[in-house]
């Protein structure tokens, strides 16, 4: 048996087909591909689920179970989701904390599952008790109102973050590259010469400070070589050194 | 003017009222309370938006603008959201990176806004160009399909995480407390005595190892004082030392 590489999503007694479809769509957005359904109210398959899933239901595995116990029987660690705190001594994890815990367990070869309860009531306490920990989404305490698909989306999003691991910030520069220090030197030297010719610097000792600040502006913008070339062209145009179109 | 404490959400030319309602609901779940609408297709107010918002529209501020430029005119930093990378040299942040950046700017007294485009096309390039950075949600590259309300939810969730700052793991113990070391001592000492009386330990030198492992199990479970008391009661019952109910 191949070790699992991601958690199983378990919907316990889901009521509306639309929400099963929204769950599938949310899951696949996060790259999650195994869904277990425990006794869905309106049976299975379900046309409304298909319609809501934006094609996701065809791309994930859906397994049907009669009871929660059967759906998690082969799982080494189970997480329950609940909007309300229950009166039990059970660890409460954030989605981020839960995903980190799941990743650790997957690396140890464990099978994991996340339980979501029916729309109206949420998970029953007896199902929560079966779980190792609860996952609770930190929301506005004065307005916490996520539907089933939205709750699955938050978990799937945290999962996706842990997998795709995008850098918090990236600057795509396409075909151009950030300007090199020598290109900034060249740009600033030329600008300084032009400004000297136009008697821009009234106070000699301010010259290097001003040029430093101007360089700082363009360095901070992470100007590309192409952008510096455009600025060179602008200077030439302002100086009247470029010929109007049509002239040679 | 009071400094802003949270980003403004701007929907540019939203098409369906339902999505404006879903946006309001998503926002308020994250505690976000200012929504600016740029020329919504079906006008404003919108009954379908009300129906979809689960009451959130009545609890947030909605402001109407004719153009994106007008909606962001008073903002010091603007973030655009887009599913697709655009052909421009513009920083791309994750939702988490974007929220961190927004928090930093709010602390500096800046007003910030996050732009979301119309459902079908997403933001036009000219609107993206007005922004300081793009925010892109890291999703399954083979299936990235979030609707408007879902995209807003992910941002609102990240915002909420940064504000409510829940610990990644907490163990609520209710009225009881985690057992103290002395309570574990007492529990283990009693168990050892009982097991000695029943000749449980066949090999004397294994005794302390076994008792250490048993203590480890209950310490690892972070057993509460109440739970240890329950276990004490179970031992007494197994020994026949508890009277049946009704007997005194």
CSV table of C-alpha atoms in Angstrom, one decimal:
chain,number,residue,atom,x,y,z
A,1,UNK,CA,0.0,0.0,0.0
A,2,UNK,CA,1.4,3.4,-1.0
A,3,UNK,CA,1.6,5.9,1.9
A,4,UNK,CA,-1.0,8.7,1.7
A,5,UNK,CA,0.3,12.0,0.6
A,6,UNK,CA,-2.7,14.1,1.6
A,7,UNK,CA,-5.6,14.0,4.1
A,8,UNK,CA,-8.9,12.5,3.3
A,9,UNK,CA,-11.9,14.8,3.5
A,10,UNK,CA,-14.9,13.2,5.2
A,11,UNK,CA,-18.4,14.7,5.0
A,12,UNK,CA,-20.6,13.3,7.7
A,13,UNK,CA,-24.3,13.2,6.7
A,14,UNK,CA,-24.1,16.1,4.3
A,15,UNK,CA,-27.6,17.4,3.6
A,16,UNK,CA,-27.5,19.4,0.3
A,17,UNK,CA,-25.9,18.1,-2.9
A,18,UNK,CA,-24.8,21.6,-3.7
A,19,UNK,CA,-22.6,21.6,-0.7
A,20,UNK,CA,-21.0,18.3,-1.7
A,21,UNK,CA,-20.3,19.8,-5.1
A,22,UNK,CA,-18.9,23.0,-3.5
A,23,UNK,CA,-16.7,20.8,-1.2
A,24,UNK,CA,-15.3,18.9,-4.2
A,25,UNK,CA,-14.5,22.2,-6.0
A,26,UNK,CA,-12.9,23.6,-2.8
A,27,UNK,CA,-10.9,20.4,-2.3
A,28,UNK,CA,-9.5,20.3,-5.9
A,29,UNK,CA,-8.5,23.9,-5.7
A,30,UNK,CA,-6.3,22.9,-2.9
A,31,UNK,CA,-5.2,19.7,-4.7
A,32,UNK,CA,-7.1,17.4,-2.4
A,33,UNK,CA,-8.5,14.3,-4.2
A,34,UNK,CA,-10.1,11.9,-1.8
A,35,UNK,CA,-13.6,12.5,-0.5
A,36,UNK,CA,-15.5,10.1,1.8
A,37,UNK,CA,-19.3,10.6,2.2
A,38,UNK,CA,-21.0,9.2,5.2
A,39,UNK,CA,-24.7,8.6,4.4
A,40,UNK,CA,-25.5,11.7,2.4
A,41,UNK,CA,-29.1,12.7,3.1
A,42,UNK,CA,-30.2,12.8,-0.6
A,43,UNK,CA,-28.3,9.7,-1.7
A,44,UNK,CA,-25.4,9.3,-4.1
A,45,UNK,CA,-24.7,10.2,-6.9
A,46,UNK,CA,-26.4,13.6,-6.8
A,47,UNK,CA,-27.0,15.9,-9.8
A,48,UNK,CA,-26.9,19.1,-7.8
A,49,UNK,CA,-23.5,18.1,-6.5
A,50,UNK,CA,-22.3,17.6,-10.1
A,51,UNK,CA,-23.6,21.0,-11.1
A,52,UNK,CA,-21.9,22.8,-8.2
A,53,UNK,CA,-18.6,21.2,-8.5
A,54,UNK,CA,-17.3,23.0,-11.6
A,55,UNK,CA,-16.1,19.7,-12.9
A,56,UNK,CA,-14.2,18.8,-9.8
A,57,UNK,CA,-16.3,15.8,-8.9
A,58,UNK,CA,-15.1,14.0,-12.0
A,59,UNK,CA,-11.5,14.5,-11.0
A,60,UNK,CA,-11.5,13.3,-7.4
A,61,UNK,CA,-12.2,10.0,-5.7
A,62,UNK,CA,-15.5,9.7,-3.9
A,63,UNK,CA,-16.2,6.8,-1.5
A,64,UNK,CA,-19.4,6.1,0.2
A,65,UNK,CA,-19.8,4.9,3.8
A,66,UNK,CA,-22.7,4.1,6.1
A,67,UNK,CA,-21.1,5.3,9.4
A,68,UNK,CA,-18.4,7.7,10.5
A,69,UNK,CA,-16.7,4.8,12.3
A,70,UNK,CA,-16.5,2.9,9.0
A,71,UNK,CA,-15.2,6.0,7.1
A,72,UNK,CA,-12.3,6.5,9.5
A,73,UNK,CA,-11.6,2.9,10.4
A,74,UNK,CA,-8.3,2.8,8.5
A,75,UNK,CA,-7.1,6.2,9.6
A,76,UNK,CA,-4.3,6.8,12.1
A,77,UNK,CA,-5.2,10.3,13.0
A,78,UNK,CA,-8.6,12.1,12.6
A,79,UNK,CA,-9.4,15.8,12.9
A,80,UNK,CA,-12.8,17.1,13.5
A,81,UNK,CA,-14.0,20.6,12.5
A,82,UNK,CA,-16.4,22.5,14.6
A,83,UNK,CA,-17.6,26.1,14.8
A,84,UNK,CA,-18.4,25.8,18.5
A,85,UNK,CA,-16.1,24.7,21.2
A,86,UNK,CA,-17.3,21.5,22.8
A,87,UNK,CA,-17.3,20.6,26.4
A,88,UNK,CA,-14.4,18.1,26.1
A,89,UNK,CA,-10.7,18.1,26.7
A,90,UNK,CA,-9.5,17.9,23.1
A,91,UNK,CA,-6.7,19.9,21.5
A,92,UNK,CA,-7.9,22.8,19.3
A,93,UNK,CA,-5.8,23.5,16.3
A,94,UNK,CA,-5.9,26.4,13.8
A,95,UNK,CA,-6.2,25.3,10.2
A,96,UNK,CA,-2.5,26.1,9.8
A,97,UNK,CA,-1.6,24.1,12.9
A,98,UNK,CA,-3.8,21.2,11.8
A,99,UNK,CA,-2.2,21.1,8.3
A,100,UNK,CA,1.3,21.1,9.9
A,101,UNK,CA,0.3,18.2,12.1
A,102,UNK,CA,-1.1,16.3,9.1
A,103,UNK,CA,2.0,16.9,7.1
A,104,UNK,CA,4.1,15.5,10.0
A,105,UNK,CA,2.0,12.4,10.3
A,106,UNK,CA,1.9,11.8,6.5
A,107,UNK,CA,5.7,11.9,6.6
A,108,UNK,CA,5.5,9.2,9.2
A,109,UNK,CA,3.4,7.1,6.8
A,110,UNK,CA,0.1,7.7,8.7
A,111,UNK,CA,-3.3,8.0,7.1
A,112,UNK,CA,-5.3,11.1,8.1
A,113,UNK,CA,-8.8,12.4,7.7
A,114,UNK,CA,-10.6,15.6,8.4
A,115,UNK,CA,-14.3,15.4,9.4
A,116,UNK,CA,-16.9,17.9,8.5
A,117,UNK,CA,-20.4,17.7,10.0
A,118,UNK,CA,-23.9,18.2,8.5
A,119,UNK,CA,-24.8,21.7,7.5
A,120,UNK,CA,-27.4,22.4,10.2
A,121,UNK,CA,-25.9,20.9,13.3
A,122,UNK,CA,-22.3,20.4,12.7
A,123,UNK,CA,-20.6,17.3,13.9
A,124,UNK,CA,-22.2,15.4,16.7
A,125,UNK,CA,-20.2,15.1,19.9
A,126,UNK,CA,-19.8,11.4,19.5
A,127,UNK,CA,-18.0,12.0,16.2
A,128,UNK,CA,-15.8,14.7,17.6
A,129,UNK,CA,-14.8,12.3,20.4
A,130,UNK,CA,-13.4,9.9,17.8
A,131,UNK,CA,-11.0,12.6,16.7
A,132,UNK,CA,-7.5,13.3,17.8
A,133,UNK,CA,-7.9,17.0,17.7
A,134,UNK,CA,-10.4,19.6,16.6
A,135,UNK,CA,-9.6,22.2,13.9
A,136,UNK,CA,-11.2,25.5,14.4
A,137,UNK,CA,-11.1,28.5,12.0
A,138,UNK,CA,-10.2,31.7,13.7
A,139,UNK,CA,-12.9,34.2,12.6
A,140,UNK,CA,-14.7,37.3,13.7
A,141,UNK,CA,-16.2,36.3,17.0
A,142,UNK,CA,-19.2,38.5,16.3
A,143,UNK,CA,-20.0,37.0,12.9
A,144,UNK,CA,-18.7,33.4,12.3
A,145,UNK,CA,-20.9,32.1,9.5
A,146,UNK,CA,-19.2,29.8,7.0
A,147,UNK,CA,-21.1,27.3,5.1
A,148,UNK,CA,-19.8,23.8,4.5
A,149,UNK,CA,-18.1,24.5,1.2
A,150,UNK,CA,-16.4,27.6,2.6
A,151,UNK,CA,-15.1,25.7,5.6
A,152,UNK,CA,-13.6,23.1,3.4
A,153,UNK,CA,-12.2,25.8,1.2
A,154,UNK,CA,-10.3,27.3,4.1
A,155,UNK,CA,-8.8,23.9,5.0
A,156,UNK,CA,-8.0,23.2,1.3
A,157,UNK,CA,-6.3,26.6,1.0
A,158,UNK,CA,-4.1,26.0,4.0
A,159,UNK,CA,-3.3,22.6,2.6
A,160,UNK,CA,-2.4,24.1,-0.7
A,161,UNK,CA,-0.2,26.7,0.9
A,162,UNK,CA,1.7,23.9,2.7
A,163,UNK,CA,2.2,22.0,-0.6
A,164,UNK,CA,2.8,24.7,-3.2
A,165,UNK,CA,4.8,26.8,-0.8
A,166,UNK,CA,4.8,30.0,-2.9
A,167,UNK,CA,7.3,32.7,-1.8
A,168,UNK,CA,5.5,35.4,0.1
A,169,UNK,CA,6.7,37.9,-2.5
A,170,UNK,CA,8.1,37.5,-6.0
A,171,UNK,CA,8.8,40.1,-8.7
A,172,UNK,CA,8.4,38.6,-12.1
A,173,UNK,CA,10.5,40.5,-14.6
A,174,UNK,CA,9.6,38.5,-17.7
A,175,UNK,CA,12.1,38.8,-20.5
A,176,UNK,CA,14.0,41.7,-18.9
A,177,UNK,CA,16.1,41.5,-15.8
A,178,UNK,CA,16.5,43.8,-12.8
A,179,UNK,CA,19.0,46.5,-13.8
A,180,UNK,CA,22.6,45.8,-12.7
A,181,UNK,CA,24.5,48.1,-10.4
A,182,UNK,CA,26.6,49.1,-13.4
A,183,UNK,CA,23.4,50.0,-15.4
A,184,UNK,CA,22.3,52.2,-12.4
A,185,UNK,CA,25.8,53.8,-12.4
A,186,UNK,CA,25.5,54.6,-16.1
A,187,UNK,CA,22.0,55.9,-15.7
A,188,UNK,CA,22.8,58.1,-12.8
A,189,UNK,CA,26.1,59.4,-14.3
A,190,UNK,CA,24.3,60.4,-17.5
A,191,UNK,CA,21.4,62.1,-15.6
A,192,UNK,CA,23.9,64.0,-13.4
A,193,UNK,CA,25.8,65.2,-16.5
A,194,UNK,CA,22.6,66.3,-18.2
A,195,UNK,CA,21.4,68.1,-15.0
A,196,UNK,CA,24.8,69.8,-14.6
A,197,UNK,CA,24.6,71.1,-18.2
A,198,UNK,CA,21.1,72.6,-17.3
A,199,UNK,CA,22.4,74.1,-14.1
A,200,UNK,CA,20.0,72.0,-12.1
A,201,UNK,CA,22.2,71.9,-9.0
A,202,UNK,CA,22.2,75.3,-7.3
A,203,UNK,CA,24.2,74.1,-4.2
A,204,UNK,CA,27.3,72.0,-5.1
A,205,UNK,CA,27.3,70.1,-1.8
A,206,UNK,CA,23.7,68.9,-2.3
A,207,UNK,CA,24.5,67.3,-5.6
A,208,UNK,CA,25.7,63.9,-4.3
A,209,UNK,CA,22.9,63.8,-1.8
A,210,UNK,CA,20.3,64.5,-4.5
A,211,UNK,CA,21.8,62.0,-6.9
A,212,UNK,CA,21.9,59.4,-4.1
A,213,UNK,CA,18.2,59.9,-3.4
A,214,UNK,CA,17.3,59.7,-7.0
A,215,UNK,CA,19.3,56.5,-7.4
A,216,UNK,CA,17.6,55.1,-4.3
A,217,UNK,CA,14.1,55.7,-5.8
A,218,UNK,CA,14.9,53.7,-8.9
A,219,UNK,CA,16.8,51.0,-7.0
A,220,UNK,CA,13.9,50.7,-4.5
A,221,UNK,CA,11.5,50.3,-7.5
A,222,UNK,CA,13.7,47.4,-8.7
A,223,UNK,CA,13.8,49.1,-12.1
A,224,UNK,CA,14.6,46.6,-14.9
A,225,UNK,CA,17.2,47.2,-17.7
A,226,UNK,CA,14.3,47.8,-20.1
A,227,UNK,CA,12.8,50.4,-17.8
A,228,UNK,CA,16.1,52.3,-17.5
A,229,UNK,CA,16.4,52.2,-21.3
A,230,UNK,CA,12.9,53.8,-21.5
A,231,UNK,CA,14.0,56.5,-19.1
A,232,UNK,CA,17.1,57.1,-21.1
A,233,UNK,CA,14.8,57.6,-24.1
A,234,UNK,CA,12.6,60.0,-22.2
A,235,UNK,CA,15.7,62.1,-21.3
A,236,UNK,CA,16.7,62.2,-24.9
A,237,UNK,CA,13.2,63.2,-26.0
A,238,UNK,CA,13.1,66.0,-23.4
A,239,UNK,CA,16.4,67.3,-24.6
A,240,UNK,CA,15.0,67.3,-28.2
A,241,UNK,CA,17.6,64.8,-29.3
A,242,UNK,CA,15.1,62.4,-30.7
A,243,UNK,CA,13.8,63.1,-34.2
A,244,UNK,CA,10.0,63.2,-34.6
A,245,UNK,CA,8.6,60.1,-36.4
A,246,UNK,CA,8.9,60.3,-40.2
A,247,UNK,CA,12.1,62.4,-40.0
A,248,UNK,CA,15.5,60.7,-40.7
B,1,UNK,CA,-9.4,61.5,10.4
B,2,UNK,CA,-8.9,58.3,12.4
B,3,UNK,CA,-6.3,56.0,10.9
B,4,UNK,CA,-7.7,52.9,9.2
B,5,UNK,CA,-7.3,49.7,11.0
B,6,UNK,CA,-8.1,47.3,8.1
B,7,UNK,CA,-8.0,47.2,4.3
B,8,UNK,CA,-10.9,48.3,2.2
B,9,UNK,CA,-12.3,45.7,-0.2
B,10,UNK,CA,-13.1,47.1,-3.7
B,11,UNK,CA,-15.2,45.1,-6.2
B,12,UNK,CA,-14.7,46.5,-9.6
B,13,UNK,CA,-17.7,46.1,-11.9
B,14,UNK,CA,-19.2,43.1,-10.1
B,15,UNK,CA,-21.8,41.3,-12.2
B,16,UNK,CA,-24.0,39.2,-10.0
B,17,UNK,CA,-25.6,40.5,-6.8
B,18,UNK,CA,-25.2,37.1,-5.3
B,19,UNK,CA,-21.4,37.5,-5.4
B,20,UNK,CA,-21.6,40.9,-3.8
B,21,UNK,CA,-23.6,39.3,-1.0
B,22,UNK,CA,-21.1,36.4,-0.7
B,23,UNK,CA,-18.3,39.0,-0.6
B,24,UNK,CA,-20.0,40.8,2.3
B,25,UNK,CA,-20.5,37.5,4.2
B,26,UNK,CA,-16.9,36.5,3.6
B,27,UNK,CA,-15.6,39.9,4.6
B,28,UNK,CA,-17.5,40.0,7.9
B,29,UNK,CA,-16.4,36.5,8.8
B,30,UNK,CA,-12.9,38.0,8.7
B,31,UNK,CA,-14.0,41.1,10.5
B,32,UNK,CA,-13.6,43.4,7.4
B,33,UNK,CA,-16.2,46.1,7.3
B,34,UNK,CA,-15.7,48.5,4.4
B,35,UNK,CA,-16.8,47.5,0.9
B,36,UNK,CA,-16.5,49.8,-2.1
B,37,UNK,CA,-18.4,48.9,-5.2
B,38,UNK,CA,-17.3,50.3,-8.6
B,39,UNK,CA,-20.3,50.5,-11.0
B,40,UNK,CA,-22.0,47.1,-10.2
B,41,UNK,CA,-23.6,45.8,-13.3
B,42,UNK,CA,-27.1,45.4,-11.8
B,43,UNK,CA,-27.1,48.6,-9.8
B,44,UNK,CA,-27.3,49.1,-6.1
B,45,UNK,CA,-28.9,48.2,-3.7
B,46,UNK,CA,-29.5,44.7,-4.9
B,47,UNK,CA,-32.0,42.2,-3.4
B,48,UNK,CA,-30.0,39.1,-4.5
B,49,UNK,CA,-27.0,40.5,-2.7
B,50,UNK,CA,-29.0,41.0,0.5
B,51,UNK,CA,-30.3,37.4,0.3
B,52,UNK,CA,-26.8,35.9,-0.1
B,53,UNK,CA,-25.1,38.0,2.6
B,54,UNK,CA,-26.5,36.1,5.6
B,55,UNK,CA,-27.1,39.5,7.2
B,56,UNK,CA,-23.6,40.7,6.7
B,57,UNK,CA,-24.6,43.6,4.3
B,58,UNK,CA,-26.4,45.3,7.1
B,59,UNK,CA,-23.3,45.2,9.3
B,60,UNK,CA,-20.7,46.6,6.9
B,61,UNK,CA,-20.3,49.9,5.2
B,62,UNK,CA,-21.0,49.9,1.4
B,63,UNK,CA,-19.8,52.8,-0.7
B,64,UNK,CA,-20.6,53.3,-4.4
B,65,UNK,CA,-18.2,54.7,-7.0
B,66,UNK,CA,-18.2,55.3,-10.7
B,67,UNK,CA,-14.6,54.4,-11.5
B,68,UNK,CA,-11.8,52.4,-10.0
B,69,UNK,CA,-9.7,55.6,-9.9
B,70,UNK,CA,-12.3,57.3,-7.7
B,71,UNK,CA,-12.7,54.3,-5.4
B,72,UNK,CA,-8.9,54.2,-4.6
B,73,UNK,CA,-8.2,57.9,-4.8
B,74,UNK,CA,-7.6,58.3,-1.1
B,75,UNK,CA,-5.6,55.0,-0.7
B,76,UNK,CA,-1.9,55.0,-0.1
B,77,UNK,CA,-1.4,51.4,-1.2
B,78,UNK,CA,-3.5,49.3,-3.5
B,79,UNK,CA,-3.4,45.5,-4.0
B,80,UNK,CA,-4.9,43.8,-7.1
B,81,UNK,CA,-6.0,40.2,-7.1
B,82,UNK,CA,-5.7,38.1,-10.2
B,83,UNK,CA,-5.9,34.5,-11.0
B,84,UNK,CA,-3.5,34.9,-14.0
B,85,UNK,CA,-0.1,36.4,-14.0
B,86,UNK,CA,0.0,39.6,-16.1
B,87,UNK,CA,2.8,40.7,-18.4
B,88,UNK,CA,4.0,43.4,-16.1
B,89,UNK,CA,6.8,43.9,-13.6
B,90,UNK,CA,4.8,44.0,-10.5
B,91,UNK,CA,5.4,42.2,-7.2
B,92,UNK,CA,3.2,39.1,-6.6
B,93,UNK,CA,2.4,38.4,-3.0
B,94,UNK,CA,0.7,35.5,-1.3
B,95,UNK,CA,-2.5,36.3,0.7
B,96,UNK,CA,-0.3,35.9,3.8
B,97,UNK,CA,2.4,38.1,2.4
B,98,UNK,CA,-0.2,40.7,1.3
B,99,UNK,CA,-1.8,40.8,4.7
B,100,UNK,CA,1.5,41.2,6.4
B,101,UNK,CA,2.3,44.1,4.1
B,102,UNK,CA,-1.1,45.7,4.7
B,103,UNK,CA,-0.6,45.4,8.5
B,104,UNK,CA,2.7,47.1,8.2
B,105,UNK,CA,1.2,50.0,6.2
B,106,UNK,CA,-1.8,50.4,8.5
B,107,UNK,CA,0.6,50.7,11.4
B,108,UNK,CA,2.2,53.5,9.5
B,109,UNK,CA,-1.2,55.3,9.2
B,110,UNK,CA,-1.7,54.4,5.5
B,111,UNK,CA,-5.1,53.6,3.9
B,112,UNK,CA,-5.1,50.4,1.9
B,113,UNK,CA,-7.4,48.7,-0.5
B,114,UNK,CA,-7.7,45.3,-2.2
B,115,UNK,CA,-9.2,45.2,-5.7
B,116,UNK,CA,-11.2,42.3,-7.0
B,117,UNK,CA,-12.3,42.2,-10.7
B,118,UNK,CA,-15.5,41.3,-12.4
B,119,UNK,CA,-16.5,37.6,-12.4
B,120,UNK,CA,-16.0,36.8,-16.0
B,121,UNK,CA,-12.8,38.6,-16.9
B,122,UNK,CA,-11.0,39.4,-13.6
B,123,UNK,CA,-9.4,42.8,-13.3
B,124,UNK,CA,-8.4,44.7,-16.4
B,125,UNK,CA,-4.8,45.4,-16.9
B,126,UNK,CA,-5.3,49.1,-16.5
B,127,UNK,CA,-6.7,48.5,-13.0
B,128,UNK,CA,-3.9,46.1,-12.1
B,129,UNK,CA,-1.4,48.8,-13.2
B,130,UNK,CA,-2.8,51.2,-10.6
B,131,UNK,CA,-1.9,48.8,-7.8
B,132,UNK,CA,1.3,48.5,-5.8
B,133,UNK,CA,1.3,44.8,-5.9
B,134,UNK,CA,-0.7,41.8,-6.9
B,135,UNK,CA,-2.0,39.2,-4.5
B,136,UNK,CA,-2.2,35.7,-5.9
B,137,UNK,CA,-3.7,32.7,-4.1
B,138,UNK,CA,-1.5,29.7,-4.4
B,139,UNK,CA,-3.7,26.9,-5.6
B,140,UNK,CA,-3.6,23.6,-7.5
B,141,UNK,CA,-2.1,24.6,-10.8
B,142,UNK,CA,-4.2,22.0,-12.6
B,143,UNK,CA,-7.5,23.3,-11.1
B,144,UNK,CA,-7.6,26.9,-9.9
B,145,UNK,CA,-11.3,27.8,-9.9
B,146,UNK,CA,-12.4,30.2,-7.2
B,147,UNK,CA,-15.4,32.3,-7.6
B,148,UNK,CA,-15.5,36.0,-6.4
B,149,UNK,CA,-16.9,35.2,-2.9
B,150,UNK,CA,-14.4,32.4,-2.4
B,151,UNK,CA,-11.4,34.6,-3.4
B,152,UNK,CA,-12.6,37.3,-1.0
B,153,UNK,CA,-13.0,34.6,1.7
B,154,UNK,CA,-9.4,33.5,1.4
B,155,UNK,CA,-8.2,37.1,1.9
B,156,UNK,CA,-10.6,37.7,4.7
B,157,UNK,CA,-9.5,34.5,6.4
B,158,UNK,CA,-5.8,35.5,6.2
B,159,UNK,CA,-6.8,38.9,7.5
B,160,UNK,CA,-8.7,37.3,10.4
B,161,UNK,CA,-5.7,35.1,11.2
B,162,UNK,CA,-3.5,38.2,11.5
B,163,UNK,CA,-6.0,39.9,13.8
B,164,UNK,CA,-7.3,37.2,16.0
B,165,UNK,CA,-3.9,35.5,16.2
B,166,UNK,CA,-5.2,32.2,17.6
B,167,UNK,CA,-2.5,29.9,19.0
B,168,UNK,CA,-1.8,27.0,16.6
B,169,UNK,CA,-2.8,24.6,19.3
B,170,UNK,CA,-4.6,25.0,22.6
B,171,UNK,CA,-6.0,22.3,24.9
B,172,UNK,CA,-9.1,23.6,26.7
B,173,UNK,CA,-9.5,21.9,30.1
B,174,UNK,CA,-12.8,23.6,31.2
B,175,UNK,CA,-13.3,23.5,34.9
B,176,UNK,CA,-10.6,20.9,35.4
B,177,UNK,CA,-6.8,21.5,35.1
B,178,UNK,CA,-4.0,19.4,33.7
B,179,UNK,CA,-2.9,17.0,36.4
B,180,UNK,CA,0.1,18.2,38.4
B,181,UNK,CA,3.3,16.2,38.6
B,182,UNK,CA,2.3,15.2,42.2
B,183,UNK,CA,-1.1,13.9,41.0
B,184,UNK,CA,0.7,11.8,38.4
B,185,UNK,CA,3.1,10.6,41.1
B,186,UNK,CA,0.2,9.6,43.3
B,187,UNK,CA,-1.6,7.9,40.4
B,188,UNK,CA,1.4,5.9,39.3
B,189,UNK,CA,2.3,5.0,42.9
B,190,UNK,CA,-1.1,3.6,43.5
B,191,UNK,CA,-1.2,1.7,40.2
B,192,UNK,CA,2.2,0.2,40.9
B,193,UNK,CA,1.1,-1.0,44.4
B,194,UNK,CA,-2.1,-2.5,43.0
B,195,UNK,CA,-0.2,-4.3,40.2
B,196,UNK,CA,2.4,-5.6,42.7
B,197,UNK,CA,-0.4,-7.0,44.8
B,198,UNK,CA,-1.7,-8.8,41.7
B,199,UNK,CA,1.8,-10.1,40.8
B,200,UNK,CA,1.6,-8.2,37.5
B,201,UNK,CA,5.4,-7.6,37.2
B,202,UNK,CA,7.0,-10.9,36.3
B,203,UNK,CA,10.5,-9.4,35.9
B,204,UNK,CA,11.5,-7.1,38.7
B,205,UNK,CA,13.9,-5.0,36.6
B,206,UNK,CA,11.2,-4.2,34.1
B,207,UNK,CA,8.9,-2.7,36.7
B,208,UNK,CA,10.3,0.8,36.6
B,209,UNK,CA,10.5,0.8,32.8
B,210,UNK,CA,6.9,-0.3,32.5
B,211,UNK,CA,5.7,2.2,35.0
B,212,UNK,CA,7.7,4.9,33.3
B,213,UNK,CA,6.0,4.1,30.0
B,214,UNK,CA,2.6,4.0,31.5
B,215,UNK,CA,3.2,7.4,33.1
B,216,UNK,CA,4.4,8.7,29.8
B,217,UNK,CA,1.2,7.6,28.1
B,218,UNK,CA,-1.0,9.6,30.5
B,219,UNK,CA,1.4,12.6,30.6
B,220,UNK,CA,1.4,12.7,26.8
B,221,UNK,CA,-2.4,12.7,26.8
B,222,UNK,CA,-2.2,15.7,29.1
B,223,UNK,CA,-4.6,13.9,31.5
B,224,UNK,CA,-6.6,16.3,33.7
B,225,UNK,CA,-7.0,15.9,37.5
B,226,UNK,CA,-10.6,14.9,36.8
B,227,UNK,CA,-9.5,12.2,34.3
B,228,UNK,CA,-7.0,10.8,36.8
B,229,UNK,CA,-9.8,10.7,39.4
B,230,UNK,CA,-11.9,8.7,36.9
B,231,UNK,CA,-9.1,6.3,36.4
B,232,UNK,CA,-8.7,5.9,40.2
B,233,UNK,CA,-12.4,5.1,40.3
B,234,UNK,CA,-12.0,2.5,37.5
B,235,UNK,CA,-9.2,0.8,39.4
B,236,UNK,CA,-11.4,0.6,42.5
B,237,UNK,CA,-14.3,-0.8,40.5
B,238,UNK,CA,-12.1,-3.4,38.9
B,239,UNK,CA,-10.9,-4.4,42.4
B,240,UNK,CA,-14.5,-4.7,43.5
B,241,UNK,CA,-13.9,-2.0,46.1
B,242,UNK,CA,-16.8,0.2,44.9
B,243,UNK,CA,-20.2,-0.6,46.2
B,244,UNK,CA,-23.0,-1.0,43.6
B,245,UNK,CA,-25.5,1.8,43.4
B,246,UNK,CA,-28.2,1.7,46.2
B,247,UNK,CA,-25.8,0.0,48.6
B,248,UNK,CA,-24.3,2.1,51.4
